[in-house]
PDB file of C-alpha atoms in Angstrom:
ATOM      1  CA  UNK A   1       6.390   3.709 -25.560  1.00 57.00           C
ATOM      2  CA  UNK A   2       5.095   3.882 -22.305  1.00 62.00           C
ATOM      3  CA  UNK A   3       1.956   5.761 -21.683  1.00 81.00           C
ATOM      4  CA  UNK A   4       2.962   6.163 -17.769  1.00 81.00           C
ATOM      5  CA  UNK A   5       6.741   7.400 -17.688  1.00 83.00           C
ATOM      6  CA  UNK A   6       5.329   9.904 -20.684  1.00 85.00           C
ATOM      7  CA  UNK A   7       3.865  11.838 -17.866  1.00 90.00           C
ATOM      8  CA  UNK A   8       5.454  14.252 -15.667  1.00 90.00           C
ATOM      9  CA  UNK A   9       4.929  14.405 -12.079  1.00 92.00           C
ATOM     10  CA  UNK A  10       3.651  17.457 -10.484  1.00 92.00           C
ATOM     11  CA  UNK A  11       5.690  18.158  -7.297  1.00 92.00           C
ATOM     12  CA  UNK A  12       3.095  19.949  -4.795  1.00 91.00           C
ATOM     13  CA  UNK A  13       4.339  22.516  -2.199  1.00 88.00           C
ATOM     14  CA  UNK A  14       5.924  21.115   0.714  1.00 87.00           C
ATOM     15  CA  UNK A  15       7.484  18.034  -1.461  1.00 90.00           C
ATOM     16  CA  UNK A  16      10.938  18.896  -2.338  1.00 89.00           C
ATOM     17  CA  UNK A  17      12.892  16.791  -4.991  1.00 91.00           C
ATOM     18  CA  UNK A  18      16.261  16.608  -5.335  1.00 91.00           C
ATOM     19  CA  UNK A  19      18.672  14.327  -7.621  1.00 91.00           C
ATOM     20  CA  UNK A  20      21.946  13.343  -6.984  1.00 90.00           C
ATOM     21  CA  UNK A  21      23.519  11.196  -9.741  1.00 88.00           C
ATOM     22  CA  UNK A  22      21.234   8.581 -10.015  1.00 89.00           C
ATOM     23  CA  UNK A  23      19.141   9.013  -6.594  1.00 93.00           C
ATOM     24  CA  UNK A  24      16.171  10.929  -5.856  1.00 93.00           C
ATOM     25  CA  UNK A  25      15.624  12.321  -2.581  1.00 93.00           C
ATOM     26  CA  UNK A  26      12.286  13.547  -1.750  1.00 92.00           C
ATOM     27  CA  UNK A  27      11.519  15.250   1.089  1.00 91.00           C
ATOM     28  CA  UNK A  28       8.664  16.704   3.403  1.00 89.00           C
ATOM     29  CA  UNK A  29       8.619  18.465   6.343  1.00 88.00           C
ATOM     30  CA  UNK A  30       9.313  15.256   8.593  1.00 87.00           C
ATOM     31  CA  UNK A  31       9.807  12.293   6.092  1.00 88.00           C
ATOM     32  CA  UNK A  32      12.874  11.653   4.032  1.00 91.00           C
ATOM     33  CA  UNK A  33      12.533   8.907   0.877  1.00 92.00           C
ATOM     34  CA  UNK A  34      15.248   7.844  -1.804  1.00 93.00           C
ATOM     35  CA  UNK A  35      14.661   6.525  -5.065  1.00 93.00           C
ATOM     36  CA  UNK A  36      17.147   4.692  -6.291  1.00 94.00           C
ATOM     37  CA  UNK A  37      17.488   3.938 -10.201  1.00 91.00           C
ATOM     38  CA  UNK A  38      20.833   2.342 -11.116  1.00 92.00           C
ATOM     39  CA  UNK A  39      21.183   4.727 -13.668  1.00 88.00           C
ATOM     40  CA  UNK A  40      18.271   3.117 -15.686  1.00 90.00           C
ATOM     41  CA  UNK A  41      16.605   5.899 -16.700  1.00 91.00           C
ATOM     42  CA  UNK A  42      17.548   9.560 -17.442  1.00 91.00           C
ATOM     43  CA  UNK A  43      15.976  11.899 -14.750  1.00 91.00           C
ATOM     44  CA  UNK A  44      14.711  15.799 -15.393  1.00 90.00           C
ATOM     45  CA  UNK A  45      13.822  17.754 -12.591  1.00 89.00           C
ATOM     46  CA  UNK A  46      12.587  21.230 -13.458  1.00 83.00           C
ATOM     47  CA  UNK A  47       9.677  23.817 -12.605  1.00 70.00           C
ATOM     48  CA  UNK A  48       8.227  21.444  -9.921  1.00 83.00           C
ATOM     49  CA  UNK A  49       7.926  18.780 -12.292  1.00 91.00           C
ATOM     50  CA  UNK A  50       9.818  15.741 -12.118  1.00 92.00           C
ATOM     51  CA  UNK A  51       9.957  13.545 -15.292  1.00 91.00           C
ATOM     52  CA  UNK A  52      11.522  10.163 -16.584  1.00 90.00           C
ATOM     53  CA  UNK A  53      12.667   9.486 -20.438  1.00 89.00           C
ATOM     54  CA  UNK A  54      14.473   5.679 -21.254  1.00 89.00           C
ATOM     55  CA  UNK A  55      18.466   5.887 -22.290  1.00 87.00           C
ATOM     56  CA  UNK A  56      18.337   5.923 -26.040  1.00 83.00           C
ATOM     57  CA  UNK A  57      18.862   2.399 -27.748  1.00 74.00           C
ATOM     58  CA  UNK A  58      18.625   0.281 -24.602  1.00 80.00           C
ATOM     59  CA  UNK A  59      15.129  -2.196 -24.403  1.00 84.00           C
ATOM     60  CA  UNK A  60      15.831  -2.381 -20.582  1.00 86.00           C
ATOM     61  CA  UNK A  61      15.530   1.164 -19.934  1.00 86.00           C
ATOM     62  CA  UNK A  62      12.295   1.611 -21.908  1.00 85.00           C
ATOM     63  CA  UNK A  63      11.421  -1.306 -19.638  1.00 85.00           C
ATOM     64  CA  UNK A  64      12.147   0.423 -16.598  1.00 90.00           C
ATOM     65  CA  UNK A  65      10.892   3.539 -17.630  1.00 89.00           C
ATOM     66  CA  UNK A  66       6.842   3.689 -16.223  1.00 89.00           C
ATOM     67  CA  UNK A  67       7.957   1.534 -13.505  1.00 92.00           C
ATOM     68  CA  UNK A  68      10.420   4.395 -11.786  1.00 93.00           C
ATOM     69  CA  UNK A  69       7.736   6.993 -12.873  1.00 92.00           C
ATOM     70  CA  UNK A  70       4.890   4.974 -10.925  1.00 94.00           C
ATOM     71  CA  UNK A  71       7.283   4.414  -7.894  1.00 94.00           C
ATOM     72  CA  UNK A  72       8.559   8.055  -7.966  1.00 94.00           C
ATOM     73  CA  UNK A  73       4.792   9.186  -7.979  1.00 94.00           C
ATOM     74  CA  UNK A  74       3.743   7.160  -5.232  1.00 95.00           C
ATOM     75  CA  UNK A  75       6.415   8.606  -2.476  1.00 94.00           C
ATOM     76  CA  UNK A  76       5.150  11.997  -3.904  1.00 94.00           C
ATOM     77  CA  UNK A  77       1.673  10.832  -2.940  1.00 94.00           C
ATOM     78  CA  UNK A  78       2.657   9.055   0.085  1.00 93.00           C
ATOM     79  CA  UNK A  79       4.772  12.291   1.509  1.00 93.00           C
ATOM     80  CA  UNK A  80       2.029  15.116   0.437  1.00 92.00           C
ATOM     81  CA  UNK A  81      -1.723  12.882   1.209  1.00 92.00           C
ATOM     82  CA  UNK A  82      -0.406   9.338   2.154  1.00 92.00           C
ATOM     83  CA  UNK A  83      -2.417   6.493   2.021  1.00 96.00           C
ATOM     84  CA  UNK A  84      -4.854   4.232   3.883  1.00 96.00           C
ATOM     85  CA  UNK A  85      -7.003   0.560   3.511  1.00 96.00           C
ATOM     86  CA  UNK A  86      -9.591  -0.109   5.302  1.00 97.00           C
ATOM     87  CA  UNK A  87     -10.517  -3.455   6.271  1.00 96.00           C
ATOM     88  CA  UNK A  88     -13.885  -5.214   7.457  1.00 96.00           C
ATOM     89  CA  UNK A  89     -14.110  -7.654  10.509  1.00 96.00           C
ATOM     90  CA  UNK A  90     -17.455 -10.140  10.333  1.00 94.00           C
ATOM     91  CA  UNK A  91     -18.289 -12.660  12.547  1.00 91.00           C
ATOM     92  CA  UNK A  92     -19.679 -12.983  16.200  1.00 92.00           C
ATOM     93  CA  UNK A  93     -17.297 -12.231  18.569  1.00 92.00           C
ATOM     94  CA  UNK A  94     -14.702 -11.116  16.345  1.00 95.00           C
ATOM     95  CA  UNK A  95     -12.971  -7.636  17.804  1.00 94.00           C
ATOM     96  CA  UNK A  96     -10.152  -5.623  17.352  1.00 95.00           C
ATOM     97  CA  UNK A  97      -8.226  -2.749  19.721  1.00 95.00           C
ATOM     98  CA  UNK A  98      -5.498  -1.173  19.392  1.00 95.00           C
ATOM     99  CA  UNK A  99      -3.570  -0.413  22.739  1.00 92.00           C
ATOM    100  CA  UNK A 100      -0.256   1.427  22.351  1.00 91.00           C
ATOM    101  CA  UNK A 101       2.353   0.148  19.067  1.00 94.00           C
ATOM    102  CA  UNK A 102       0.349  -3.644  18.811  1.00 95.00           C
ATOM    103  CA  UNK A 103      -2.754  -4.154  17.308  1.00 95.00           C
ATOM    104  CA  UNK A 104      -4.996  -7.786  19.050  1.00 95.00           C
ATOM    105  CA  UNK A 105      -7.558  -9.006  17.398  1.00 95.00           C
ATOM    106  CA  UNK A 106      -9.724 -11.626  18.694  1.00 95.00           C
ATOM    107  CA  UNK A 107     -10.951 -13.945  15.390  1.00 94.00           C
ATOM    108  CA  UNK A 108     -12.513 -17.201  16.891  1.00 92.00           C
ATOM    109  CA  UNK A 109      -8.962 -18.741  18.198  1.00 93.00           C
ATOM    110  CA  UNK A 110      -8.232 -20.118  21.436  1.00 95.00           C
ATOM    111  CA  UNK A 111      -5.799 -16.980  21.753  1.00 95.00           C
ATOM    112  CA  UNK A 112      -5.577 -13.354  20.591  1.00 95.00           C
ATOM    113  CA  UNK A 113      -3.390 -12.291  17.218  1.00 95.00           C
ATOM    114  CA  UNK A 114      -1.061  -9.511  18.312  1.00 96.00           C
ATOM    115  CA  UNK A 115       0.440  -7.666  15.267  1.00 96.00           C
ATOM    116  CA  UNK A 116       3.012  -4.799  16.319  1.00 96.00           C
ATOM    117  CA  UNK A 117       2.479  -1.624  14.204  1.00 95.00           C
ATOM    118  CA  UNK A 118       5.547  -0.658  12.484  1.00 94.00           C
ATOM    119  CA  UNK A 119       6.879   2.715  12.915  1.00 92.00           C
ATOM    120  CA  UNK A 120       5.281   5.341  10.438  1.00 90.00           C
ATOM    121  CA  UNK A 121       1.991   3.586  10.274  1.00 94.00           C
ATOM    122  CA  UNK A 122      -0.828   4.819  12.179  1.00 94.00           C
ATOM    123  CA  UNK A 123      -3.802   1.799  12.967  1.00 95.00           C
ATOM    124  CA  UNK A 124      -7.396   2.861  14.617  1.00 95.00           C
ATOM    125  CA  UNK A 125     -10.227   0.737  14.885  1.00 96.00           C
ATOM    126  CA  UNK A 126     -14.023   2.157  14.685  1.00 94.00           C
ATOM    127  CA  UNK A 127     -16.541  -0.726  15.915  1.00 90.00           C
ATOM    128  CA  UNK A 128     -16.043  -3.845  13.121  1.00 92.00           C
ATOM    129  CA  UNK A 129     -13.319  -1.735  10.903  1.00 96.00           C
ATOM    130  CA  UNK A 130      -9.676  -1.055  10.991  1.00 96.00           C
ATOM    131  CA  UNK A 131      -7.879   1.673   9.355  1.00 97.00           C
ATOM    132  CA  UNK A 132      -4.275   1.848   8.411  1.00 97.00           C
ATOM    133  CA  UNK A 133      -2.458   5.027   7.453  1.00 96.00           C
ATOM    134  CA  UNK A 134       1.061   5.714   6.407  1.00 94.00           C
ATOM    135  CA  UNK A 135       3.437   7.238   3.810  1.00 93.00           C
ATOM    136  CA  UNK A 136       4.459   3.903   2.087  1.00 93.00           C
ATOM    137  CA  UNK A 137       1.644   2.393  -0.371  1.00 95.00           C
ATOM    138  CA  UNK A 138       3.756  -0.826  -0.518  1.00 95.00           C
ATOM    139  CA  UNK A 139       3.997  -0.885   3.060  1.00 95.00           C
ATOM    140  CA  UNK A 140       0.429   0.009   4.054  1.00 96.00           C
ATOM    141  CA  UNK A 141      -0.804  -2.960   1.050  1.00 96.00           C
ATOM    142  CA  UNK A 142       1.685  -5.234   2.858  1.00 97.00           C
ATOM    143  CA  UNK A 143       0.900  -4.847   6.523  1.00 96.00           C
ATOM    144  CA  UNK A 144      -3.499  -5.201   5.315  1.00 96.00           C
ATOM    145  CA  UNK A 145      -2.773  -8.361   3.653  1.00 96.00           C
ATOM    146  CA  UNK A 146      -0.912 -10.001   6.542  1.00 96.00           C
ATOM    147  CA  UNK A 147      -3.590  -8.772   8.764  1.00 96.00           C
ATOM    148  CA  UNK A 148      -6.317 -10.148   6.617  1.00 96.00           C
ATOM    149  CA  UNK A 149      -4.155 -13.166   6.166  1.00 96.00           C
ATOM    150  CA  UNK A 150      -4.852 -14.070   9.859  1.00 96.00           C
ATOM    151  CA  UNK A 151      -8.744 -14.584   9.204  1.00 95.00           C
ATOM    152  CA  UNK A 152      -9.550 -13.842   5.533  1.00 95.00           C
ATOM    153  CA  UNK A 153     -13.103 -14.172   3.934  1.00 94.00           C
ATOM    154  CA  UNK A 154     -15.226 -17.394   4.143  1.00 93.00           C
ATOM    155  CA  UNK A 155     -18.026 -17.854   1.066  1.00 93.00           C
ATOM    156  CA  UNK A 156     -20.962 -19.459   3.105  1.00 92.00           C
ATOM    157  CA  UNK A 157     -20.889 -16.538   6.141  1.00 90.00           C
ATOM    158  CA  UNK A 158     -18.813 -14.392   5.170  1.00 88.00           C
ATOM    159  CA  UNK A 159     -17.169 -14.574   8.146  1.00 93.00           C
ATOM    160  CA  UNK A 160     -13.155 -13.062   8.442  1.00 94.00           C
ATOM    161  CA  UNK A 161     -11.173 -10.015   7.531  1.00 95.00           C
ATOM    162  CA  UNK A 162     -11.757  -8.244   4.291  1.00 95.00           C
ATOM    163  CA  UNK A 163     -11.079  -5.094   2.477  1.00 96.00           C
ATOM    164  CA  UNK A 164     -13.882  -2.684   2.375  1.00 94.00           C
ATOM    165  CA  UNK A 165     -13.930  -2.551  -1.364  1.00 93.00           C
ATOM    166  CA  UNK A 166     -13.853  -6.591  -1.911  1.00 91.00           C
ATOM    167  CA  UNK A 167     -16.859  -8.301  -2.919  1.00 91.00           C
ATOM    168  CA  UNK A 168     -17.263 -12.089  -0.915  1.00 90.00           C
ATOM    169  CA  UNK A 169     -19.208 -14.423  -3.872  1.00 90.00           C
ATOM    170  CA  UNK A 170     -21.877 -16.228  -1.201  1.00 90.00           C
ATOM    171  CA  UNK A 171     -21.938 -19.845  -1.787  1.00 90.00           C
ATOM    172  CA  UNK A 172     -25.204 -21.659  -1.370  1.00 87.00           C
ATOM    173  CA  UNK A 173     -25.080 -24.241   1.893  1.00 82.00           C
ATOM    174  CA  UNK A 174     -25.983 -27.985   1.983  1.00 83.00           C
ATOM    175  CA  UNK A 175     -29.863 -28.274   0.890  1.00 80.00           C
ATOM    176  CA  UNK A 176     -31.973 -30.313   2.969  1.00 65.00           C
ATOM    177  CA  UNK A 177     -33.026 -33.985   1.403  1.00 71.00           C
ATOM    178  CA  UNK A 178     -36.482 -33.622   0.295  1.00 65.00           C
TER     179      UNK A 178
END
């Protein structure tokens, strides 16, 4: 039995949820999101609650089960708080601005990165961090890692793009010949 699809999910006020067949629709006051589920699951939406149970006798379902829950909580999340990352830039002379829909970073190359900010994602940059807001958690986790791709973490500076939350293990340098 799943522990996650056991749970319902709340729906807060300006979230509505509706289900048609075997799509849910949720909606805010500017985003729309669908949910599709094949018909995986069995869907109940009542008393601003929305909850998940498996099709009796089928393994896949039960299978399916907490992962529709988990993805059906997350655009509830996404469309009533959203979500952010924030990553770290060390290193001397590393930057980043944001000017208009593209984000440049300058990270030690003989050029600038440009990365072009999807639509629905919002990007600022405070001093040596970069924030990234948006509705999506898939899509915010996406768009950090390729931007941390571009430079990530060295162990014996520390040098690169990181998440603010990661831990870089230091590596001891070369030790002089005694």
């Amino acid at each position: 039995m799943s522990r996650v699809g056991k749970r319902p999910i709340n729906i807060p006020s300006g979230v509505s949820v509706s289900v048609e067949g075997s799509k849910i629709i949720f909606k805010n006051s500017k985003i729309s999101k669908e949910l599709e589920t094949f018909g995986r699951v069995v869907i109940e939406n009542s008393n601003e609650a929305l909850s998940f149970q498996p099709i009796n006798g089928e393994a896949q379902s039960r299978a399916y089960w907490g992962t529709y829950r988990a993805l059906a909580n997350n655009i509830v999340i996404g469309l009533s708080q959203g979500f952010s990352k924030v990553l770290e830039i060390n290193g001397v002379g590393y930057r980043a601005s944001v000017s208009g829909k593209v984000l440049e970073l300058a990270l030690g190359f003989s050029h600038p990165v440009k990365y072009d900010i999807p639509e629905g994602v919002e990007m600022s940059v405070d001093k040596n961090t970069i924030t990234i807001k948006g509705s999506d958690k898939q899509q915010i986790g996406q768009i950090a890692a390729e931007i941390r791709e571009f430079r990530p973490p060295e162990p014996y500076k520390g040098k690169g793009i990181k998440y603010s939350d990661e831990v870089i293990i230091r590596k001891a340098g070369k030790t002089a010949k005694k």
